[in-house]
Tab-separated table of C-alpha atoms and ligand atoms in Angstrom:
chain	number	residue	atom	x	y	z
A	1	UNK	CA	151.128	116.096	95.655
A	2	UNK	CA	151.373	112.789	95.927
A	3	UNK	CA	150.658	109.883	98.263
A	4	UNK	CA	154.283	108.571	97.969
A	5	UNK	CA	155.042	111.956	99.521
A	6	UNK	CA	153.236	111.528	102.569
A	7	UNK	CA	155.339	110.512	105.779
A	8	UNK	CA	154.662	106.775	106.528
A	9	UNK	CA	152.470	107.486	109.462
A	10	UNK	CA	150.131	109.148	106.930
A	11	UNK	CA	149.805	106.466	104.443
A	12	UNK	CA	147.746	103.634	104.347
A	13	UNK	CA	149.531	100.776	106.249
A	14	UNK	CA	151.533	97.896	104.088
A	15	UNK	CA	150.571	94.607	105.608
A	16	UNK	CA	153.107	92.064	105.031
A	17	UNK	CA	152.776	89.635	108.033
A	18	UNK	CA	149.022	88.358	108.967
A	19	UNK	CA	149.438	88.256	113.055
A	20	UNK	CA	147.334	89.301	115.418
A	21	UNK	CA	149.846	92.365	116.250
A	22	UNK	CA	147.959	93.674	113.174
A	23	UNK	CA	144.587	93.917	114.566
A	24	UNK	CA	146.595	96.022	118.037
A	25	UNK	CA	147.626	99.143	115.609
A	26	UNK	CA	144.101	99.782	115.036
A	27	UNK	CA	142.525	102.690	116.423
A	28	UNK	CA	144.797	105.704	117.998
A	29	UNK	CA	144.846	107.461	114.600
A	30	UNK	CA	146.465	110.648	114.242
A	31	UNK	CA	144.254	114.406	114.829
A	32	UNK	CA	145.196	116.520	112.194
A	33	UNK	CA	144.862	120.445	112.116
A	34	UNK	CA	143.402	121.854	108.782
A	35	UNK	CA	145.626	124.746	108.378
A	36	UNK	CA	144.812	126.851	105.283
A	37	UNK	CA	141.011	125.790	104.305
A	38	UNK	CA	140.063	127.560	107.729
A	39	UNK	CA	141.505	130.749	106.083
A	40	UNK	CA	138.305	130.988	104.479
A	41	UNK	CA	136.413	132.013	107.583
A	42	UNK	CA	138.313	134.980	108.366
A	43	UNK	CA	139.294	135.589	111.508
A	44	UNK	CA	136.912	133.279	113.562
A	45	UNK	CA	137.834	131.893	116.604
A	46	UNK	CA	137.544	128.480	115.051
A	47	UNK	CA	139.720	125.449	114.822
A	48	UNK	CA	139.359	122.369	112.561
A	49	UNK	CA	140.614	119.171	113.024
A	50	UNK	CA	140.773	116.224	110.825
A	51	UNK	CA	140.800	111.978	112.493
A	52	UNK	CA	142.951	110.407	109.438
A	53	UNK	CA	141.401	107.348	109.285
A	54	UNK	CA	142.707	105.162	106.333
A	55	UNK	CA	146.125	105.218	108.499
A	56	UNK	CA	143.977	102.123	110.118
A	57	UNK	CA	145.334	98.388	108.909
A	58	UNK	CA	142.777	97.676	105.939
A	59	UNK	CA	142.893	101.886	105.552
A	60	UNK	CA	139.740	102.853	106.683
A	61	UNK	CA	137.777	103.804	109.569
A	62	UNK	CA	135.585	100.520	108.570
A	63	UNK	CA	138.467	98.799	110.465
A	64	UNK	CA	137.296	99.288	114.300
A	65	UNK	CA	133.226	98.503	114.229
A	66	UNK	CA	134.343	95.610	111.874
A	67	UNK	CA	136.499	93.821	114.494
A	68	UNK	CA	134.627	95.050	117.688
A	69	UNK	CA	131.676	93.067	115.177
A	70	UNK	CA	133.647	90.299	115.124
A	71	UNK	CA	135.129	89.761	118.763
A	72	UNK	CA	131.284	90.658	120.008
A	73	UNK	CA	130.558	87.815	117.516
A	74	UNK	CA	133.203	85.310	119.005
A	75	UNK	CA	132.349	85.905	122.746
A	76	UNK	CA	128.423	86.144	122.441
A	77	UNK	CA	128.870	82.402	120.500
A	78	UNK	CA	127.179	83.930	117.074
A	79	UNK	CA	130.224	83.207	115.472
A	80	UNK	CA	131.483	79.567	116.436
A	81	UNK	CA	134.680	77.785	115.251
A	82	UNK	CA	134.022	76.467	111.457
A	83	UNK	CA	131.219	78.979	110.620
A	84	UNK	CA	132.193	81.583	107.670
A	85	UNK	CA	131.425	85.424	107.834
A	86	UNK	CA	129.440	86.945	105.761
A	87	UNK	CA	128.114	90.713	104.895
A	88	UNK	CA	127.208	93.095	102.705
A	89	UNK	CA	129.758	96.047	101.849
A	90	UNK	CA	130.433	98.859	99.036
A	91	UNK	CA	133.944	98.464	100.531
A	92	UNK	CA	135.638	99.499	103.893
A	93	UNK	CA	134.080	97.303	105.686
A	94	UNK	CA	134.559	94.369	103.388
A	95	UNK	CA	138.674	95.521	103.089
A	96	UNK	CA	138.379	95.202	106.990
A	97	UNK	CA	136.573	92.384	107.282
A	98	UNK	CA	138.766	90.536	104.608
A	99	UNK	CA	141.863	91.273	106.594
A	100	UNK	CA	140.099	90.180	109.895
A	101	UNK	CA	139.895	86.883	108.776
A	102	UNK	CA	143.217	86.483	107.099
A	103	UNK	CA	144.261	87.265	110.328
A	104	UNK	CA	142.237	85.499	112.731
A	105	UNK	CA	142.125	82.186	110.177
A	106	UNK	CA	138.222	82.534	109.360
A	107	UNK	CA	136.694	82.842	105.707
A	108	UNK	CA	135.121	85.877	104.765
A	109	UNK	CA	132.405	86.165	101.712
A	110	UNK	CA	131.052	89.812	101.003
A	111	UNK	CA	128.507	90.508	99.029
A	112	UNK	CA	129.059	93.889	97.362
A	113	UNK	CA	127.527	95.873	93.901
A	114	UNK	CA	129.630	94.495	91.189
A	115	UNK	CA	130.634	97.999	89.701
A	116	UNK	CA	133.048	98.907	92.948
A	117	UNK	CA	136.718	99.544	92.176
A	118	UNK	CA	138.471	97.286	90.961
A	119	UNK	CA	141.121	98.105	93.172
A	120	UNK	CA	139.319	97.577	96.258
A	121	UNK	CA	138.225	94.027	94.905
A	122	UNK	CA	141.820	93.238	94.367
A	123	UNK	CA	142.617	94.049	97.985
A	124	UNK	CA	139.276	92.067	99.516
A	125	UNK	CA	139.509	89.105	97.333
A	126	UNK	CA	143.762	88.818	96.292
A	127	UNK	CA	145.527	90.103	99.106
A	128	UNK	CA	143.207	89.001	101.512
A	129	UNK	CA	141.743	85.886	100.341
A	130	UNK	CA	137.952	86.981	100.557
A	131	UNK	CA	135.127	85.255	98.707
A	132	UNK	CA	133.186	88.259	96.576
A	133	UNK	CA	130.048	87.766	95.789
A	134	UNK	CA	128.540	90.265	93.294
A	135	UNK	CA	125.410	91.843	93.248
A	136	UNK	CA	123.204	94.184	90.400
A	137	UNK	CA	125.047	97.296	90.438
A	138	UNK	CA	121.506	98.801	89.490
A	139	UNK	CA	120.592	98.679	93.254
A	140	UNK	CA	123.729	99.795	94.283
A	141	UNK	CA	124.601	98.947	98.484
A	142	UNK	CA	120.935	97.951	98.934
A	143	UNK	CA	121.018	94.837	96.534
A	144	UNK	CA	124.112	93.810	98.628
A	145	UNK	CA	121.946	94.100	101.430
A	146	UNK	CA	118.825	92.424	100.165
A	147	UNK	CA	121.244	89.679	98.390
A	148	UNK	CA	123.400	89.192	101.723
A	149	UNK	CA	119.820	88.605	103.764
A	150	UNK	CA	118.972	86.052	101.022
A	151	UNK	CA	122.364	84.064	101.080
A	152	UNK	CA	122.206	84.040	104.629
A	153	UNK	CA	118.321	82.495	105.099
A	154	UNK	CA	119.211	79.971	102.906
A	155	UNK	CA	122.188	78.362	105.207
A	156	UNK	CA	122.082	80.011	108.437
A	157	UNK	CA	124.345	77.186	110.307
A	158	UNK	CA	127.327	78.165	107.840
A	159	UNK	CA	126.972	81.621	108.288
A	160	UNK	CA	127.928	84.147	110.850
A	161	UNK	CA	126.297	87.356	109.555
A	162	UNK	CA	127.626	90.462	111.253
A	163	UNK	CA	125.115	92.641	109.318
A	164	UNK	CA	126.821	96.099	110.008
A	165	UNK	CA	123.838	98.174	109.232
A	166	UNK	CA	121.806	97.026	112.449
A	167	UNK	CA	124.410	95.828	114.833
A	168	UNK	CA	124.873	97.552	117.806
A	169	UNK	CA	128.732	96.719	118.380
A	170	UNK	CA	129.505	98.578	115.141
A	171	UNK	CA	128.388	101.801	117.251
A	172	UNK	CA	129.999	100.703	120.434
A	173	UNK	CA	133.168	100.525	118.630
A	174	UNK	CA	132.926	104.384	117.881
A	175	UNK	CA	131.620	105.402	121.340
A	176	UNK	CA	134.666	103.497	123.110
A	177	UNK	CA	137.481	104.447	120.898
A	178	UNK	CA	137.127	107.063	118.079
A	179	UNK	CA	135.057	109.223	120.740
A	180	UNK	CA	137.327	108.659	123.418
A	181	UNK	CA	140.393	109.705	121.397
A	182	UNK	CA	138.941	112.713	119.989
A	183	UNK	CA	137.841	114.323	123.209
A	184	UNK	CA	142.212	113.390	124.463
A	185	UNK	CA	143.315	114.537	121.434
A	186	UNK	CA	141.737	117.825	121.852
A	187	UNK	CA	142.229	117.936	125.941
A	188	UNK	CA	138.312	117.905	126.122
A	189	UNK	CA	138.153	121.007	123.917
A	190	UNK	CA	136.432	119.908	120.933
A	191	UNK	CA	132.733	121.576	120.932
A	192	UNK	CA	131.099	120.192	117.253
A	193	UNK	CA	131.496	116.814	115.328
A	194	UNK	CA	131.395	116.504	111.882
A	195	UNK	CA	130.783	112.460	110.684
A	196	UNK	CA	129.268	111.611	107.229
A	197	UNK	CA	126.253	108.992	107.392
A	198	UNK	CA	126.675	105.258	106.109
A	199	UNK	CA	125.742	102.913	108.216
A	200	UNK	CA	125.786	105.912	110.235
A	201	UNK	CA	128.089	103.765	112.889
A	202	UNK	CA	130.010	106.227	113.248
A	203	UNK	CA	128.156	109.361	113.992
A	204	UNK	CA	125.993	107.243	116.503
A	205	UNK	CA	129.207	105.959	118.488
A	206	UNK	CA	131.251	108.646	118.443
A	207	UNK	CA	128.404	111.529	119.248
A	208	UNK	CA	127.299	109.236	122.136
A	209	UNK	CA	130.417	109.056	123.120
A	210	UNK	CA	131.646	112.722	123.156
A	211	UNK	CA	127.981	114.074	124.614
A	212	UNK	CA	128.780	111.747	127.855
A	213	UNK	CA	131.798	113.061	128.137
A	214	UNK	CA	130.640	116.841	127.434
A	215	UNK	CA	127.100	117.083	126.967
A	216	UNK	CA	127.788	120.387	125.708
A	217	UNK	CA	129.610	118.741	122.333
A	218	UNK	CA	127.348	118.954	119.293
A	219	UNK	CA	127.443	116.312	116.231
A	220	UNK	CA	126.071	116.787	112.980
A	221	UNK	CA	125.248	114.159	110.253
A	222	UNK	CA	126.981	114.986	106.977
A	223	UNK	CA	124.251	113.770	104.156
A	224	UNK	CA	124.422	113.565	100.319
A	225	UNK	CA	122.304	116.201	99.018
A	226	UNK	CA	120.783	113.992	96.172
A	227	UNK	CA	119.531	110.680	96.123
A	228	UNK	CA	121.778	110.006	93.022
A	229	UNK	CA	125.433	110.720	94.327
A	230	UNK	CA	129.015	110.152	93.887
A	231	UNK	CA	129.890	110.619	97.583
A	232	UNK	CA	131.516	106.982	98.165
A	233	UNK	CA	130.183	105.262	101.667
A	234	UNK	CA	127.701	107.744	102.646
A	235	UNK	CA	123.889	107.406	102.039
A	236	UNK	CA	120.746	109.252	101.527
A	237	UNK	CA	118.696	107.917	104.030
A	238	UNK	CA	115.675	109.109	102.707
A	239	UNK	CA	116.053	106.979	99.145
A	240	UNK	CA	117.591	103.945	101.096
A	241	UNK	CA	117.080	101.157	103.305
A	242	UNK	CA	117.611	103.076	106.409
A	243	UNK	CA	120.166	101.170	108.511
A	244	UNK	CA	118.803	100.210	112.206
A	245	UNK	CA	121.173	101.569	114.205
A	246	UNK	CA	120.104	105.144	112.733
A	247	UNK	CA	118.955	107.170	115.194
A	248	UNK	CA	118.208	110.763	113.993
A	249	UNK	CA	117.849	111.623	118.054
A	250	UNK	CA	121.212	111.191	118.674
A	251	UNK	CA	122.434	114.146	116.537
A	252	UNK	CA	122.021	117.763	116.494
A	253	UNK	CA	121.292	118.653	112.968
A	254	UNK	CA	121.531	116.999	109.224
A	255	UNK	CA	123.565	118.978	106.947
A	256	UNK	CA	123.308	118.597	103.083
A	257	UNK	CA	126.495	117.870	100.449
A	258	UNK	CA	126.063	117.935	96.744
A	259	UNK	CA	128.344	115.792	95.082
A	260	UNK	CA	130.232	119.419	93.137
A	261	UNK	CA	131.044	120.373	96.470
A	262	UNK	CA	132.351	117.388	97.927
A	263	UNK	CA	134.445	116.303	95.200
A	264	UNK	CA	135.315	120.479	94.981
A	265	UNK	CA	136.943	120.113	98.241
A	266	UNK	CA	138.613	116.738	97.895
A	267	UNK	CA	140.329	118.937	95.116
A	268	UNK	CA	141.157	121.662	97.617
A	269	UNK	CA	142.164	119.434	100.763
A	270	UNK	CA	144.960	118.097	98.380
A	271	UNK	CA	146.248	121.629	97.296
A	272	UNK	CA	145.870	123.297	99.670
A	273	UNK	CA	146.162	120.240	102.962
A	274	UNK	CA	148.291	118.583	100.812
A	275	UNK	CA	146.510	114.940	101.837
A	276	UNK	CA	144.537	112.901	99.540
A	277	UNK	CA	141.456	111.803	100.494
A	278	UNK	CA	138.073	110.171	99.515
A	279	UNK	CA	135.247	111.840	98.444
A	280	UNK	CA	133.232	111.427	102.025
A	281	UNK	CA	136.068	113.204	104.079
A	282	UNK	CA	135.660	116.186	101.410
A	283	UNK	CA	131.909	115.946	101.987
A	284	UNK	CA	132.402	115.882	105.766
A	285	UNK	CA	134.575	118.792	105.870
A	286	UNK	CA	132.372	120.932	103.676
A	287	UNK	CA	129.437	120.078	106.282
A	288	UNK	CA	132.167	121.621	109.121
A	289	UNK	CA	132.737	124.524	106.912
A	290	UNK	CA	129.241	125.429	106.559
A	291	UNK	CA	128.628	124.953	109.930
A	292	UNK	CA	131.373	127.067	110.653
A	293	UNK	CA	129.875	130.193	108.714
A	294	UNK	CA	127.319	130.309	110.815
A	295	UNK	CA	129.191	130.249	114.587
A	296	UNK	CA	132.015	132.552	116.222
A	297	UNK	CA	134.219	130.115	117.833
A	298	UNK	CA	134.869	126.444	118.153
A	299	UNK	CA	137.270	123.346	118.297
A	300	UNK	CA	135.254	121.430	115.296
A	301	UNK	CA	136.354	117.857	114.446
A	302	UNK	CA	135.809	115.831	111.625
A	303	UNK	CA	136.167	112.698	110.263
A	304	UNK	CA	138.671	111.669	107.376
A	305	UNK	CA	137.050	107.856	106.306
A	306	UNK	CA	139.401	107.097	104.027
A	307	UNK	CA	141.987	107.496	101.562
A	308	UNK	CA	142.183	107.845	97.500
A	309	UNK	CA	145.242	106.306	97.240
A	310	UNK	CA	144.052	102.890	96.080
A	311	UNK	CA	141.049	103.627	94.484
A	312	UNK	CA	139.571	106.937	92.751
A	313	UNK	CA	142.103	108.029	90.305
A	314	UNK	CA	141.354	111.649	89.787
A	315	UNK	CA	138.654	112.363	92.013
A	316	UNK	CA	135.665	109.609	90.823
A	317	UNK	CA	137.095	109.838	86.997
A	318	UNK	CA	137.853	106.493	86.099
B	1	UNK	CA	115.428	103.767	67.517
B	2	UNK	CA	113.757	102.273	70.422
B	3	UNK	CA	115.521	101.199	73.178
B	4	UNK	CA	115.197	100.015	76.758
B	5	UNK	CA	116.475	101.708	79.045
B	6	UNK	CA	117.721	100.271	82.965
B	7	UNK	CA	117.078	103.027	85.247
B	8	UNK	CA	118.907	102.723	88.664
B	9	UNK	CA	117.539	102.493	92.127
B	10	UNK	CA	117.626	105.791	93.137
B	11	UNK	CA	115.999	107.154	89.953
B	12	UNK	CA	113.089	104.761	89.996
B	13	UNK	CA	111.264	106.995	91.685
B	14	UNK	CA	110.792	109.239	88.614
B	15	UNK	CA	109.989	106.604	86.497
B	16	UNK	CA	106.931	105.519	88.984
B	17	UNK	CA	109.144	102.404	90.329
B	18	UNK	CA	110.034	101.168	87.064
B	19	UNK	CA	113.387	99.336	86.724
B	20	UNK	CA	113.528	99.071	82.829
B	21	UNK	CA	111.957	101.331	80.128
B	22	UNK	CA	111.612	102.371	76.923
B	23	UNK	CA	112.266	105.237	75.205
B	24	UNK	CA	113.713	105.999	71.776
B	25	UNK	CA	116.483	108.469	69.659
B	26	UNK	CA	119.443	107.683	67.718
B	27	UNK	CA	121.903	108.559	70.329
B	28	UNK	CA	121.868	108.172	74.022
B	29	UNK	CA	121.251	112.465	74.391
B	30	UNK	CA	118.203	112.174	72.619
B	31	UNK	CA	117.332	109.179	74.350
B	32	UNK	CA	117.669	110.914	77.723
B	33	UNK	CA	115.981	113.949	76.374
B	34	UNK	CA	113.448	111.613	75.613
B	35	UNK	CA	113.123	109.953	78.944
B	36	UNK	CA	112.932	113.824	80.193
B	37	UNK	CA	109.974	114.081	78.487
B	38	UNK	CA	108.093	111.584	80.004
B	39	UNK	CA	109.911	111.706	83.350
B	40	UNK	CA	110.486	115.388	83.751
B	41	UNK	CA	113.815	116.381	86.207
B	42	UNK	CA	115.494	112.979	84.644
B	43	UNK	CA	118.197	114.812	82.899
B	44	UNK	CA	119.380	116.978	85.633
B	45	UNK	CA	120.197	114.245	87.428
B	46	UNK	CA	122.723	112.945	84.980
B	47	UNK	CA	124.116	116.225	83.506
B	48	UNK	CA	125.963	119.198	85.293
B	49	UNK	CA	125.098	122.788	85.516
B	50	UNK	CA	127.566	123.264	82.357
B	51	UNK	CA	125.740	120.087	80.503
B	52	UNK	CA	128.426	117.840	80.942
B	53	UNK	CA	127.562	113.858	82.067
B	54	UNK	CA	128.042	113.840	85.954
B	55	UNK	CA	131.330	111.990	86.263
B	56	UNK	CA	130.037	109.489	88.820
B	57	UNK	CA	127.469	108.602	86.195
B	58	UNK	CA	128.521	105.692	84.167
B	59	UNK	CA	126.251	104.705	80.826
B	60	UNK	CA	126.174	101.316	79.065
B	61	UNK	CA	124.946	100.751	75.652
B	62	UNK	CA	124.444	96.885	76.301
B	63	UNK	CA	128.043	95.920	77.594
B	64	UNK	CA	130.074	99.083	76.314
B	65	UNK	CA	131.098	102.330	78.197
B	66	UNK	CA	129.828	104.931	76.222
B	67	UNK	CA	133.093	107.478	77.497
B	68	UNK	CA	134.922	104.662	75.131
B	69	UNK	CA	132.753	105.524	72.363
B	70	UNK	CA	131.129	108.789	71.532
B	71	UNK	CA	129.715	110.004	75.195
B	72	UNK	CA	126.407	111.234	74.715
B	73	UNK	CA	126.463	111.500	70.832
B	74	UNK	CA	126.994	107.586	71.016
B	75	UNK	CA	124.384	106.078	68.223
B	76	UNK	CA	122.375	103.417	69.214
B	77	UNK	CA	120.410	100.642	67.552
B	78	UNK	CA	116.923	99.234	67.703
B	79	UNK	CA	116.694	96.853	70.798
B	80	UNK	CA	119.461	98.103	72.340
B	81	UNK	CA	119.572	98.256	76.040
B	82	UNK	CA	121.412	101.128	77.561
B	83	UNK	CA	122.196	100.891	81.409
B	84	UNK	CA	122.818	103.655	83.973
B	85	UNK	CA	124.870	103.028	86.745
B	86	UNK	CA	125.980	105.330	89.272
B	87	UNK	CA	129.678	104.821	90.489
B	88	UNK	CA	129.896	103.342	94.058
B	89	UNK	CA	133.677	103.450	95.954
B	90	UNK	CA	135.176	104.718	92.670
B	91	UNK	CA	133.288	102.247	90.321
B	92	UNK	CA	135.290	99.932	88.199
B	93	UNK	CA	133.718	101.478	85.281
B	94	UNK	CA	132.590	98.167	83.811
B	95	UNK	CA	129.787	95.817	84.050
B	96	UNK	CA	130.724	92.449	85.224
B	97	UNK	CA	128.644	89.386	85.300
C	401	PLP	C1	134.408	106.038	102.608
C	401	PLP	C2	133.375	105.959	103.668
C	401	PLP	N1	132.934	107.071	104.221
C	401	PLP	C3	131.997	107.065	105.171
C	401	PLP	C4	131.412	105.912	105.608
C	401	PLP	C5	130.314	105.970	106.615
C	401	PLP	O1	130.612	105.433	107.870
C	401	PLP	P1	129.483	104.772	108.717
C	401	PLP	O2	129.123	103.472	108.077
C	401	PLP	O3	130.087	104.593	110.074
C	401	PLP	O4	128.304	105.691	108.744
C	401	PLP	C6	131.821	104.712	105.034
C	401	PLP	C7	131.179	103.478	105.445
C	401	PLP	O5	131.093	102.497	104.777
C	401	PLP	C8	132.819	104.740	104.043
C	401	PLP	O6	133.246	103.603	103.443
């Protein structure tokens, strides 16, 4: 399997004209049903679904809290005409961010461990004309962080400073679109949510979302199991700087992903799925599967963050 | 050989908070089963159950990728410094300055 074999509405999007019809086409991504991994359950009542999220512009789910960030930014006045963004990022969000700004004609510097992909800083910095700025890959996403705060004290007039791990609107954007689609995708039937925990933007927007819609609707926060981890995007809150829009009671229960497993079923979600993934969505849907081993029916949805196509060549063997 | 070693964030908290060490071998396995000595539960965080290096971990002796030289059997020198750095979004799988 390959990504070249994937139908177009499955692949990451090719951006080849920087208007503002761009920044329209993201959201509404497609609900896909996870056919043959549910075999493994027997014959539960249960159904799996999968929100493909690197079919976003910039291909990531990183795409809608990072322009509801910046549109909140523009009509609050915290970002004026002439001021720069800036923000710390392992990725997504800076691949977002980066086309943003191509986009809507402002300058974008991320700050971001200097040991992510290569590929991804080809995309942020070439294609999309960001500044990088790199910090000690020792400290991994929380010397971005601490470097980001740093850069931004020191010239606060030049800088509008999104800061994605304590703004609000990065949330919002979940609980107004990815929530809202799941719950029409499914015709209301979805019953547990499966999101894996970065910023944890997601899982507190979109479980918001779907409980006031259905209170009934549980949401569980996919976590790596060790503090040192190859699960791209996600943290281990208890090791890290936790983010302030983390709020553990928004959420029904944590469940725990080694690394082996989530990588296992990246493996598995391409044989057997036939889509290629990153190594959070195989975390995220071995959190659903456990779950799943444990109830008798349900309409369980989880999210797909991203894509391998550009990125990990062989599952995190580089 | 003594070496220093730079341990990463999230392992600093077997090493007491310490960012850099030293330890000592001829090759970076007996420097890590060095460090495991003084920092017991060190080494299962690199290796897997079979005793392979965990992919996502990436080792440095000073600016080279040890998976370009000899893995774990890679000799190193007096003064050496050998750096471990987890992979984050794939990792580029080299240090840049
Ligand atoms: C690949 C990937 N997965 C998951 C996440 C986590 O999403 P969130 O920040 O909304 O918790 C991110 C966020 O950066 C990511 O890049």
């Amino acid at each position: 399997m390959k990504a070249t074999q994937l139908p177009p509405e499955l692949r990451v999007p090719v951006i080849t004209t920087y208007d503002e019809a761009v920044l329209d086409r993201i959201g509404n991504t497609p609900l896909l049903k996870i056919k043959n991994i549910v075999k493994d359950l027997g014959n539960k009542d249960i159904e799996i679904y999968a929100k493909a999220e690197w079919t976003n512009p910039a291909g990531s789910v990183k795409a809608r809290p990072a322009l509801r960030m910046v549109r909140d930014g523009l009509a609050s006045g915290a970002f004026k005409r002439g001021m720069e963004l800036i923000d710390s990022t392992s990725g997504n969000t800076g691949v977002a961010y980066a086309l943003i700004g191509r986009i809507l004609g402002f300058k974008v510097n991320l700050v971001l461990p200097s040991n992510v992909c290569k590929a991804r800083k080809g995309i942020m910095a070439k294609q999309f004309k960001a500044n990088l700025i790199l910090s000690d890959p020792m400290e991994q996403s929380d010397g971005a962080i601490k470097l980001c705060r740093k850069l931004y004290q020191e010239n606060r007039d030049k800088y509008f400073l999104p800061d994605q791990y304590n703004n609000p609107s990065n949330w919002m954007a979940h609980r107004d679109t990815t929530a809202r689609e799941i719950f029409e995708q499914t015709k209301g039937r979805v019953t547990h949510f499966f999101a894996g925990i970065g910023t944890s933007g997601t899982l507190m927007g979109t479980s918001r979302g779907l409980k006031a819609l259905n209170s009934g609707v549980k949401s569980y926060a996919v976590e790596p199991a060790e503090s040192l981890h190859g699960i791209e995007g996600l943290k281990h809150m208890e090791s890290s700087i936790v983010p302030g829009i983390y709020d553990i009671s928004v959420y029904d229960e944590k469940i725990s992903v080694t690394t082996d497993e989530a990588y296992h079923m990246v493996s598995r979600i391409e044989d057997e799925e036939g889509l290629l993934v990153g190594t959070s969505s195989g975390a995220a849907l071995v959190g659903a599967m456990k779950l799943a081993a444990r109830i008798d029916k349900g309409v369980l949805v989880v999210i797909f963050p991203d894509s391998c196509e550009e990125c990990v060549v062989a599952h995190g063997e580089f | 050989m003594a070496v220093n070693v730079r341990i990463p964030t999230p392992l600093q908290k077997l090493t007491g908070g310490k960012g850099d060490v030293t330890a000592s071998g001829g090759n970076v396995k007996e420097v890590i089963d060095h460090l495991e000595k003084n920092y017991p539960g060190f080494k299962e965080k690199l290796y897997s159950e079979d005793g392979e290096l965990r992919r996502f971990i990436n080792i440095y002796i000073n600016e080279e990728d040890i998976r370009f030289i000899d893995s774990d059997g890679s000799q190193v020198k007096d003064g050496d410094t050998i750096s471990i750095i987890p992979a984050i979004a794939g990792g580029s799988g080299k240090i840049q300055k």
